[in-house]
PDB file of C-alpha atoms in Angstrom:
ATOM      1  CA  UNK A   1      99.526 105.717-126.845  1.00 51.00           C
ATOM      2  CA  UNK A   2     102.334 103.899-125.013  1.00 53.00           C
ATOM      3  CA  UNK A   3     102.923 106.626-123.132  1.00 55.00           C
ATOM      4  CA  UNK A   4      99.513 107.349-121.496  1.00 57.00           C
ATOM      5  CA  UNK A   5      99.262 103.470-120.571  1.00 58.00           C
ATOM      6  CA  UNK A   6     102.398 103.804-118.791  1.00 58.00           C
ATOM      7  CA  UNK A   7     101.021 106.898-117.004  1.00 61.00           C
ATOM      8  CA  UNK A   8      97.702 105.252-116.214  1.00 61.00           C
ATOM      9  CA  UNK A   9      99.688 101.893-114.651  1.00 60.00           C
ATOM     10  CA  UNK A  10     101.917 104.563-112.665  1.00 62.00           C
ATOM     11  CA  UNK A  11      98.502 106.240-111.045  1.00 60.00           C
ATOM     12  CA  UNK A  12      97.239 102.520-110.236  1.00 62.00           C
ATOM     13  CA  UNK A  13     100.582 102.063-108.493  1.00 59.00           C
ATOM     14  CA  UNK A  14     100.657 105.363-106.628  1.00 61.00           C
ATOM     15  CA  UNK A  15      97.173 104.677-105.199  1.00 61.00           C
ATOM     16  CA  UNK A  16      98.164 101.113-103.900  1.00 60.00           C
ATOM     17  CA  UNK A  17     101.206 101.972-102.503  1.00 64.00           C
ATOM     18  CA  UNK A  18     101.249 100.553 -98.673  1.00 70.00           C
ATOM     19  CA  UNK A  19      98.378  98.307 -99.055  1.00 76.00           C
ATOM     20  CA  UNK A  20     100.450  94.967 -99.464  1.00 81.00           C
ATOM     21  CA  UNK A  21     102.323  96.001 -96.155  1.00 82.00           C
ATOM     22  CA  UNK A  22      99.217  96.382 -94.312  1.00 84.00           C
ATOM     23  CA  UNK A  23      97.840  93.127 -95.398  1.00 87.00           C
ATOM     24  CA  UNK A  24     101.338  91.266 -94.796  1.00 87.00           C
ATOM     25  CA  UNK A  25     101.497  92.370 -91.747  1.00 89.00           C
ATOM     26  CA  UNK A  26      97.789  91.645 -90.833  1.00 90.00           C
ATOM     27  CA  UNK A  27      98.443  88.065 -92.157  1.00 92.00           C
ATOM     28  CA  UNK A  28     101.730  88.406 -90.167  1.00 92.00           C
ATOM     29  CA  UNK A  29      99.874  89.077 -86.984  1.00 92.00           C
ATOM     30  CA  UNK A  30      97.019  86.416 -87.344  1.00 92.00           C
ATOM     31  CA  UNK A  31      99.621  83.410 -88.166  1.00 93.00           C
ATOM     32  CA  UNK A  32     101.248  84.650 -84.674  1.00 93.00           C
ATOM     33  CA  UNK A  33      98.178  84.265 -82.608  1.00 92.00           C
ATOM     34  CA  UNK A  34      97.318  81.009 -84.415  1.00 93.00           C
ATOM     35  CA  UNK A  35     100.782  79.783 -83.403  1.00 91.00           C
ATOM     36  CA  UNK A  36     100.483  81.368 -80.066  1.00 90.00           C
ATOM     37  CA  UNK A  37      97.086  79.017 -79.020  1.00 88.00           C
ATOM     38  CA  UNK A  38      98.265  75.875 -80.621  1.00 89.00           C
ATOM     39  CA  UNK A  39     101.306  76.052 -78.398  1.00 86.00           C
ATOM     40  CA  UNK A  40      98.882  76.470 -75.688  1.00 85.00           C
ATOM     41  CA  UNK A  41      96.802  73.625 -76.445  1.00 83.00           C
ATOM     42  CA  UNK A  42      99.360  71.284 -77.062  1.00 81.00           C
ATOM     43  CA  UNK A  43     101.015  72.397 -73.691  1.00 76.00           C
ATOM     44  CA  UNK A  44      97.715  71.950 -71.682  1.00 77.00           C
ATOM     45  CA  UNK A  45      97.458  68.499 -73.248  1.00 75.00           C
ATOM     46  CA  UNK A  46     100.601  67.320 -72.263  1.00 71.00           C
ATOM     47  CA  UNK A  47      99.773  68.647 -68.568  1.00 75.00           C
ATOM     48  CA  UNK A  48      96.613  66.665 -69.199  1.00 79.00           C
ATOM     49  CA  UNK A  49      98.423  63.428 -69.799  1.00 82.00           C
ATOM     50  CA  UNK A  50     100.742  63.945 -66.701  1.00 82.00           C
ATOM     51  CA  UNK A  51      97.959  64.232 -64.313  1.00 86.00           C
ATOM     52  CA  UNK A  52      96.248  61.391 -65.777  1.00 89.00           C
ATOM     53  CA  UNK A  53      99.387  59.087 -65.392  1.00 88.00           C
ATOM     54  CA  UNK A  54      99.909  60.496 -62.019  1.00 90.00           C
ATOM     55  CA  UNK A  55      96.365  59.575 -60.928  1.00 91.00           C
ATOM     56  CA  UNK A  56      96.356  56.114 -62.507  1.00 92.00           C
ATOM     57  CA  UNK A  57      99.536  55.511 -60.349  1.00 90.00           C
ATOM     58  CA  UNK A  58      97.844  56.837 -57.215  1.00 90.00           C
ATOM     59  CA  UNK A  59      94.928  54.622 -58.031  1.00 93.00           C
ATOM     60  CA  UNK A  60      97.242  51.665 -58.067  1.00 90.00           C
ATOM     61  CA  UNK A  61      98.990  52.492 -54.735  1.00 88.00           C
ATOM     62  CA  UNK A  62      95.440  52.758 -53.263  1.00 90.00           C
ATOM     63  CA  UNK A  63      94.452  49.043 -54.408  1.00 91.00           C
ATOM     64  CA  UNK A  64      97.485  48.081 -52.903  1.00 88.00           C
ATOM     65  CA  UNK A  65      96.202  49.362 -49.361  1.00 87.00           C
ATOM     66  CA  UNK A  66      92.960  47.463 -50.402  1.00 89.00           C
ATOM     67  CA  UNK A  67      94.477  44.331 -51.516  1.00 89.00           C
ATOM     68  CA  UNK A  68      96.878  44.066 -48.471  1.00 85.00           C
ATOM     69  CA  UNK A  69      93.836  44.580 -45.933  1.00 86.00           C
ATOM     70  CA  UNK A  70      91.603  42.293 -47.657  1.00 87.00           C
ATOM     71  CA  UNK A  71      94.448  39.375 -47.422  1.00 84.00           C
ATOM     72  CA  UNK A  72      94.971  40.021 -43.953  1.00 82.00           C
ATOM     73  CA  UNK A  73      90.940  39.991 -43.523  1.00 84.00           C
ATOM     74  CA  UNK A  74      90.342  36.739 -45.621  1.00 83.00           C
ATOM     75  CA  UNK A  75      93.532  34.768 -44.870  1.00 81.00           C
ATOM     76  CA  UNK A  76      94.095  31.576 -47.108  1.00 82.00           C
ATOM     77  CA  UNK A  77      93.929  28.607 -44.943  1.00 81.00           C
ATOM     78  CA  UNK A  78      92.124  29.962 -41.864  1.00 79.00           C
ATOM     79  CA  UNK A  79      88.321  31.773 -41.311  1.00 77.00           C
ATOM     80  CA  UNK A  80      87.924  35.374 -42.328  1.00 77.00           C
ATOM     81  CA  UNK A  81      88.535  37.861 -39.316  1.00 79.00           C
ATOM     82  CA  UNK A  82      87.498  41.136 -38.145  1.00 80.00           C
ATOM     83  CA  UNK A  83      88.955  44.459 -38.842  1.00 79.00           C
ATOM     84  CA  UNK A  84      89.731  44.884 -35.307  1.00 68.00           C
ATOM     85  CA  UNK A  85      89.747  43.743 -31.808  1.00 37.00           C
ATOM     86  CA  UNK A  86      91.947  40.519 -30.286  1.00 33.00           C
ATOM     87  CA  UNK A  87      90.818  38.492 -32.860  1.00 36.00           C
ATOM     88  CA  UNK A  88      92.875  40.116 -35.833  1.00 34.00           C
ATOM     89  CA  UNK A  89      95.581  38.295 -37.246  1.00 34.00           C
ATOM     90  CA  UNK A  90      96.639  40.917 -39.398  1.00 38.00           C
ATOM     91  CA  UNK A  91      98.785  44.107 -38.981  1.00 39.00           C
ATOM     92  CA  UNK A  92      97.211  47.409 -37.899  1.00 42.00           C
ATOM     93  CA  UNK A  93      96.839  49.925 -40.897  1.00 41.00           C
ATOM     94  CA  UNK A  94      98.894  51.992 -38.855  1.00 45.00           C
ATOM     95  CA  UNK A  95     101.260  50.141 -37.766  1.00 49.00           C
ATOM     96  CA  UNK A  96     102.079  48.809 -41.353  1.00 47.00           C
ATOM     97  CA  UNK A  97     101.875  52.436 -42.835  1.00 47.00           C
ATOM     98  CA  UNK A  98     105.032  53.319 -40.436  1.00 45.00           C
ATOM     99  CA  UNK A  99     106.637  50.492 -41.195  1.00 51.00           C
ATOM    100  CA  UNK A 100     109.414  51.200 -43.822  1.00 47.00           C
ATOM    101  CA  UNK A 101     109.375  47.679 -45.166  1.00 49.00           C
ATOM    102  CA  UNK A 102     105.910  47.173 -45.938  1.00 54.00           C
ATOM    103  CA  UNK A 103     103.314  49.286 -47.773  1.00 55.00           C
ATOM    104  CA  UNK A 104     105.420  52.259 -47.928  1.00 52.00           C
ATOM    105  CA  UNK A 105     107.535  49.901 -50.182  1.00 63.00           C
ATOM    106  CA  UNK A 106     106.039  50.007 -52.961  1.00 72.00           C
ATOM    107  CA  UNK A 107     108.223  53.358 -53.782  1.00 68.00           C
ATOM    108  CA  UNK A 108     110.563  50.927 -54.866  1.00 72.00           C
ATOM    109  CA  UNK A 109     108.434  49.339 -57.839  1.00 76.00           C
ATOM    110  CA  UNK A 110     109.372  51.403 -60.970  1.00 79.00           C
ATOM    111  CA  UNK A 111     105.974  52.510 -61.966  1.00 79.00           C
ATOM    112  CA  UNK A 112     105.222  53.494 -58.438  1.00 82.00           C
ATOM    113  CA  UNK A 113     108.165  55.841 -57.587  1.00 81.00           C
ATOM    114  CA  UNK A 114     106.819  58.913 -55.215  1.00 83.00           C
ATOM    115  CA  UNK A 115     103.888  57.064 -54.645  1.00 86.00           C
ATOM    116  CA  UNK A 116     102.729  55.870 -51.404  1.00 85.00           C
ATOM    117  CA  UNK A 117      99.702  54.727 -49.369  1.00 86.00           C
ATOM    118  CA  UNK A 118      98.649  56.860 -47.347  1.00 84.00           C
ATOM    119  CA  UNK A 119      96.032  55.569 -45.095  1.00 86.00           C
ATOM    120  CA  UNK A 120      94.098  52.333 -44.655  1.00 87.00           C
ATOM    121  CA  UNK A 121      90.562  52.236 -42.740  1.00 87.00           C
ATOM    122  CA  UNK A 122      88.377  49.448 -42.226  1.00 88.00           C
ATOM    123  CA  UNK A 123      84.858  49.213 -40.580  1.00 87.00           C
ATOM    124  CA  UNK A 124      83.204  45.902 -39.968  1.00 86.00           C
ATOM    125  CA  UNK A 125      79.543  45.022 -38.669  1.00 85.00           C
ATOM    126  CA  UNK A 126      77.928  41.654 -38.165  1.00 83.00           C
ATOM    127  CA  UNK A 127      74.385  41.053 -39.281  1.00 85.00           C
ATOM    128  CA  UNK A 128      72.379  37.660 -39.204  1.00 86.00           C
ATOM    129  CA  UNK A 129      75.663  36.035 -38.908  1.00 82.00           C
ATOM    130  CA  UNK A 130      77.279  37.689 -41.638  1.00 84.00           C
ATOM    131  CA  UNK A 131      80.277  39.954 -41.321  1.00 85.00           C
ATOM    132  CA  UNK A 132      80.307  42.775 -43.910  1.00 89.00           C
ATOM    133  CA  UNK A 133      83.189  45.031 -43.917  1.00 90.00           C
ATOM    134  CA  UNK A 134      84.127  48.494 -45.608  1.00 91.00           C
ATOM    135  CA  UNK A 135      87.610  48.931 -46.682  1.00 91.00           C
ATOM    136  CA  UNK A 136      89.075  52.410 -47.414  1.00 91.00           C
ATOM    137  CA  UNK A 137      92.573  52.853 -48.885  1.00 90.00           C
ATOM    138  CA  UNK A 138      94.543  56.290 -50.192  1.00 90.00           C
ATOM    139  CA  UNK A 139      97.189  56.590 -52.592  1.00 89.00           C
ATOM    140  CA  UNK A 140      99.439  59.459 -53.376  1.00 88.00           C
ATOM    141  CA  UNK A 141     101.393  60.648 -56.085  1.00 88.00           C
ATOM    142  CA  UNK A 142     103.920  63.620 -56.120  1.00 86.00           C
ATOM    143  CA  UNK A 143     106.130  64.293 -58.690  1.00 84.00           C
ATOM    144  CA  UNK A 144     108.017  67.572 -58.967  1.00 84.00           C
ATOM    145  CA  UNK A 145     105.685  69.273 -56.662  1.00 84.00           C
ATOM    146  CA  UNK A 146     102.368  67.882 -58.661  1.00 84.00           C
ATOM    147  CA  UNK A 147     100.576  65.870 -56.512  1.00 88.00           C
ATOM    148  CA  UNK A 148      97.084  63.529 -57.298  1.00 91.00           C
ATOM    149  CA  UNK A 149      95.415  61.076 -54.564  1.00 92.00           C
ATOM    150  CA  UNK A 150      93.044  58.524 -55.181  1.00 93.00           C
ATOM    151  CA  UNK A 151      90.513  56.560 -52.510  1.00 94.00           C
ATOM    152  CA  UNK A 152      89.673  53.008 -53.625  1.00 95.00           C
ATOM    153  CA  UNK A 153      86.407  51.839 -51.388  1.00 95.00           C
ATOM    154  CA  UNK A 154      85.627  48.217 -51.172  1.00 94.00           C
ATOM    155  CA  UNK A 155      83.118  46.563 -49.300  1.00 93.00           C
ATOM    156  CA  UNK A 156      83.213  42.451 -48.769  1.00 91.00           C
ATOM    157  CA  UNK A 157      81.178  40.318 -46.895  1.00 89.00           C
ATOM    158  CA  UNK A 158      82.211  36.818 -44.949  1.00 84.00           C
ATOM    159  CA  UNK A 159      80.792  33.439 -46.257  1.00 78.00           C
TER     160      UNK A 159
END
């Protein structure tokens, strides 16, 4: 009897030979594909965070341009000014952008390195003795070839 059992077990093993190898290779391939997909997802997530940080920095640079222009239009101790013309007290945006010691000096700020204010524009018009302003500023950040820009537009009025 014992002899017959060992023969039947041997026959079972012979019919199953190689199937464990196929299953093992299948599991390895599936695990490799899952690992590759997870790695790609993590890399895309890291890139997304980098773009978000650069975008926030560019947004802050654009805000600096708008705030500077608002400060020249609405000085603390005098009446509000027009965007352009003989009665403006602040500097022209083109002059400011070309002055390395003015708005472009934001590159010296730790959080705004490689960022700059690239454009500041101001439009004003008068309706019923009230002057309305539209100020637009663009900030850009460029790090390792990755460039982001943000534009901020503010509308204001004289009192």
